[in-house]
Amino acid sequence: GVVTEIGKEVEKFKIGEHVGVGCIVGSCKSCKACSGKVEQYCSKKIWTYNDVYADGKPTQGGFASTMVVDQMFVVHIPENLSLEQAAPLLCAGVTVYSPLKHFGYAEAGKRCGILGLG
């Protein structure tokens, strides 16, 4: 998507920039999982879809016309990459990144095959 507003503490993004969001939009930032940079295990994480923000409003994921996201869960999308081309990277790409990193395939020059079903 495109950044349309930023909070006063946002430093990583500017209005008008192309950005992407994975499956988490927030976390507690203080538990062991958050401190260990594995926020996906935070018991208070806020999913991009089918969850509720701290103010009680529902998250709607890709079906939302706008969304509020903690800047730590947002990534820059290069201007020369269309948002339509970037979308699969935020779904399938996020899904395979952790196992690739875990098994040592995240370094340049390594090769592996990925098969998607469904």
mmCIF file of C-alpha atoms in Angstrom:
data_model
loop_
_atom_site.group_PDB
_atom_site.id
_atom_site.type_symbol
_atom_site.label_atom_id
_atom_site.label_comp_id
_atom_site.label_asym_id
_atom_site.label_seq_id
_atom_site.Cartn_x
_atom_site.Cartn_y
_atom_site.Cartn_z
ATOM 1 C CA GLY A 1 0.000 0.000 0.000
ATOM 2 C CA VAL A 2 0.881 3.650 0.253
ATOM 3 C CA VAL A 3 1.549 5.510 3.508
ATOM 4 C CA THR A 4 -1.214 8.078 3.968
ATOM 5 C CA GLU A 5 -0.623 9.137 7.580
ATOM 6 C CA ILE A 6 2.125 8.649 10.161
ATOM 7 C CA GLY A 7 2.170 8.922 13.936
ATOM 8 C CA LYS A 8 4.429 11.340 15.770
ATOM 9 C CA GLU A 9 6.891 8.576 16.723
ATOM 10 C CA VAL A 10 7.243 7.121 13.208
ATOM 11 C CA GLU A 11 10.780 7.563 11.912
ATOM 12 C CA LYS A 12 11.164 4.852 9.259
ATOM 13 C CA PHE A 13 8.494 5.980 6.777
ATOM 14 C CA LYS A 14 7.183 9.050 4.997
ATOM 15 C CA ILE A 15 3.790 9.869 3.527
ATOM 16 C CA GLY A 16 3.543 8.647 -0.063
ATOM 17 C CA GLU A 17 6.026 5.784 0.263
ATOM 18 C CA HIS A 18 5.139 2.311 -0.963
ATOM 19 C CA VAL A 19 5.082 -0.199 1.884
ATOM 20 C CA GLY A 20 4.050 -3.740 2.665
ATOM 21 C CA VAL A 21 2.674 -5.489 5.713
ATOM 22 C CA GLY A 22 2.932 -9.172 6.560
ATOM 23 C CA CYS A 23 0.649 -11.128 8.871
ATOM 24 C CA ILE A 24 1.290 -9.139 12.097
ATOM 25 C CA VAL A 25 0.495 -5.453 12.724
ATOM 26 C CA GLY A 26 1.454 -5.174 16.394
ATOM 27 C CA SER A 27 2.788 -6.855 19.534
ATOM 28 C CA CYS A 28 3.361 -6.081 23.214
ATOM 29 C CA LYS A 29 7.066 -5.200 22.618
ATOM 30 C CA SER A 30 7.998 -6.244 26.162
ATOM 31 C CA CYS A 31 7.692 -10.030 26.534
ATOM 32 C CA LYS A 32 10.486 -12.566 26.061
ATOM 33 C CA ALA A 33 9.395 -13.279 22.484
ATOM 34 C CA CYS A 34 9.358 -9.588 21.535
ATOM 35 C CA SER A 35 12.703 -8.973 23.240
ATOM 36 C CA GLY A 36 14.111 -11.940 21.311
ATOM 37 C CA LYS A 37 12.834 -10.539 17.982
ATOM 38 C CA VAL A 38 10.420 -13.441 17.477
ATOM 39 C CA GLU A 39 7.252 -11.392 17.825
ATOM 40 C CA GLN A 40 5.239 -14.087 16.083
ATOM 41 C CA TYR A 41 5.324 -15.942 19.424
ATOM 42 C CA CYS A 42 4.084 -12.949 21.476
ATOM 43 C CA SER A 43 0.855 -13.888 23.237
ATOM 44 C CA LYS A 44 -0.423 -10.337 22.622
ATOM 45 C CA LYS A 45 0.476 -10.045 18.928
ATOM 46 C CA ILE A 46 -2.137 -8.465 16.679
ATOM 47 C CA TRP A 47 -2.751 -10.358 13.454
ATOM 48 C CA THR A 48 -3.294 -8.421 10.238
ATOM 49 C CA TYR A 49 -6.645 -10.169 9.744
ATOM 50 C CA ASN A 50 -9.340 -11.618 12.004
ATOM 51 C CA ASP A 51 -8.056 -9.909 15.149
ATOM 52 C CA VAL A 52 -8.735 -6.773 17.183
ATOM 53 C CA TYR A 53 -6.619 -3.640 17.654
ATOM 54 C CA ALA A 54 -5.965 -2.353 21.188
ATOM 55 C CA ASP A 55 -8.859 0.106 20.730
ATOM 56 C CA GLY A 56 -11.275 -2.782 20.034
ATOM 57 C CA LYS A 57 -11.668 -2.183 16.287
ATOM 58 C CA PRO A 58 -11.294 -5.271 14.075
ATOM 59 C CA THR A 59 -8.325 -5.817 11.794
ATOM 60 C CA GLN A 60 -9.388 -6.599 8.249
ATOM 61 C CA GLY A 61 -6.118 -7.467 6.507
ATOM 62 C CA GLY A 62 -6.095 -7.187 2.739
ATOM 63 C CA PHE A 63 -9.823 -6.451 2.728
ATOM 64 C CA ALA A 64 -9.319 -3.156 4.568
ATOM 65 C CA SER A 65 -9.114 0.135 2.698
ATOM 66 C CA THR A 66 -6.772 1.419 5.440
ATOM 67 C CA MET A 67 -4.925 -0.143 8.347
ATOM 68 C CA VAL A 68 -2.898 0.930 11.350
ATOM 69 C CA VAL A 69 0.432 -0.860 11.698
ATOM 70 C CA ASP A 70 3.343 -0.522 14.112
ATOM 71 C CA GLN A 71 6.304 0.614 12.000
ATOM 72 C CA MET A 72 8.356 -2.410 13.046
ATOM 73 C CA PHE A 73 5.952 -4.617 11.056
ATOM 74 C CA VAL A 74 6.112 -2.561 7.861
ATOM 75 C CA VAL A 75 8.641 -2.953 5.049
ATOM 76 C CA HIS A 76 9.638 -0.569 2.282
ATOM 77 C CA ILE A 77 8.619 -1.554 -1.247
ATOM 78 C CA PRO A 78 11.031 -0.237 -3.905
ATOM 79 C CA GLU A 79 9.385 2.337 -6.179
ATOM 80 C CA ASN A 80 10.368 0.298 -9.260
ATOM 81 C CA LEU A 81 8.398 -2.734 -7.987
ATOM 82 C CA SER A 82 4.637 -2.511 -8.501
ATOM 83 C CA LEU A 83 2.479 -3.179 -5.470
ATOM 84 C CA GLU A 84 0.838 -6.062 -7.363
ATOM 85 C CA GLN A 85 4.242 -7.693 -7.862
ATOM 86 C CA ALA A 86 5.208 -7.148 -4.233
ATOM 87 C CA ALA A 87 2.067 -8.767 -2.773
ATOM 88 C CA PRO A 88 3.157 -12.423 -3.270
ATOM 89 C CA LEU A 89 6.452 -11.647 -1.533
ATOM 90 C CA LEU A 90 4.514 -10.620 1.564
ATOM 91 C CA CYS A 91 2.503 -13.834 1.616
ATOM 92 C CA ALA A 92 4.496 -16.749 0.227
ATOM 93 C CA GLY A 93 7.771 -14.901 0.803
ATOM 94 C CA VAL A 94 7.079 -14.393 4.495
ATOM 95 C CA THR A 95 5.977 -18.011 4.826
ATOM 96 C CA VAL A 96 9.230 -19.454 3.486
ATOM 97 C CA TYR A 97 11.728 -16.907 4.845
ATOM 98 C CA SER A 98 11.982 -18.291 8.390
ATOM 99 C CA PRO A 99 12.668 -21.908 7.314
ATOM 100 C CA LEU A 100 15.145 -20.715 4.682
ATOM 101 C CA LYS A 101 17.005 -18.729 7.307
ATOM 102 C CA HIS A 102 16.806 -21.556 9.863
ATOM 103 C CA PHE A 103 18.308 -24.081 7.446
ATOM 104 C CA GLY A 104 21.041 -21.733 6.188
ATOM 105 C CA TYR A 105 19.656 -20.785 2.789
ATOM 106 C CA ALA A 106 19.336 -17.028 3.374
ATOM 107 C CA GLU A 107 22.894 -16.258 2.249
ATOM 108 C CA ALA A 108 23.747 -15.226 -1.302
ATOM 109 C CA GLY A 109 24.746 -18.078 -3.602
ATOM 110 C CA LYS A 110 22.730 -20.810 -1.872
ATOM 111 C CA ARG A 111 20.095 -22.665 -3.873
ATOM 112 C CA CYS A 112 16.944 -24.519 -2.934
ATOM 113 C CA GLY A 113 13.611 -25.338 -4.487
ATOM 114 C CA ILE A 114 10.253 -24.226 -3.128
ATOM 115 C CA LEU A 115 7.037 -25.911 -4.173
ATOM 116 C CA GLY A 116 3.702 -24.278 -3.481
ATOM 117 C CA LEU A 117 0.498 -26.247 -3.245
ATOM 118 C CA GLY A 118 -2.960 -24.783 -2.993
#
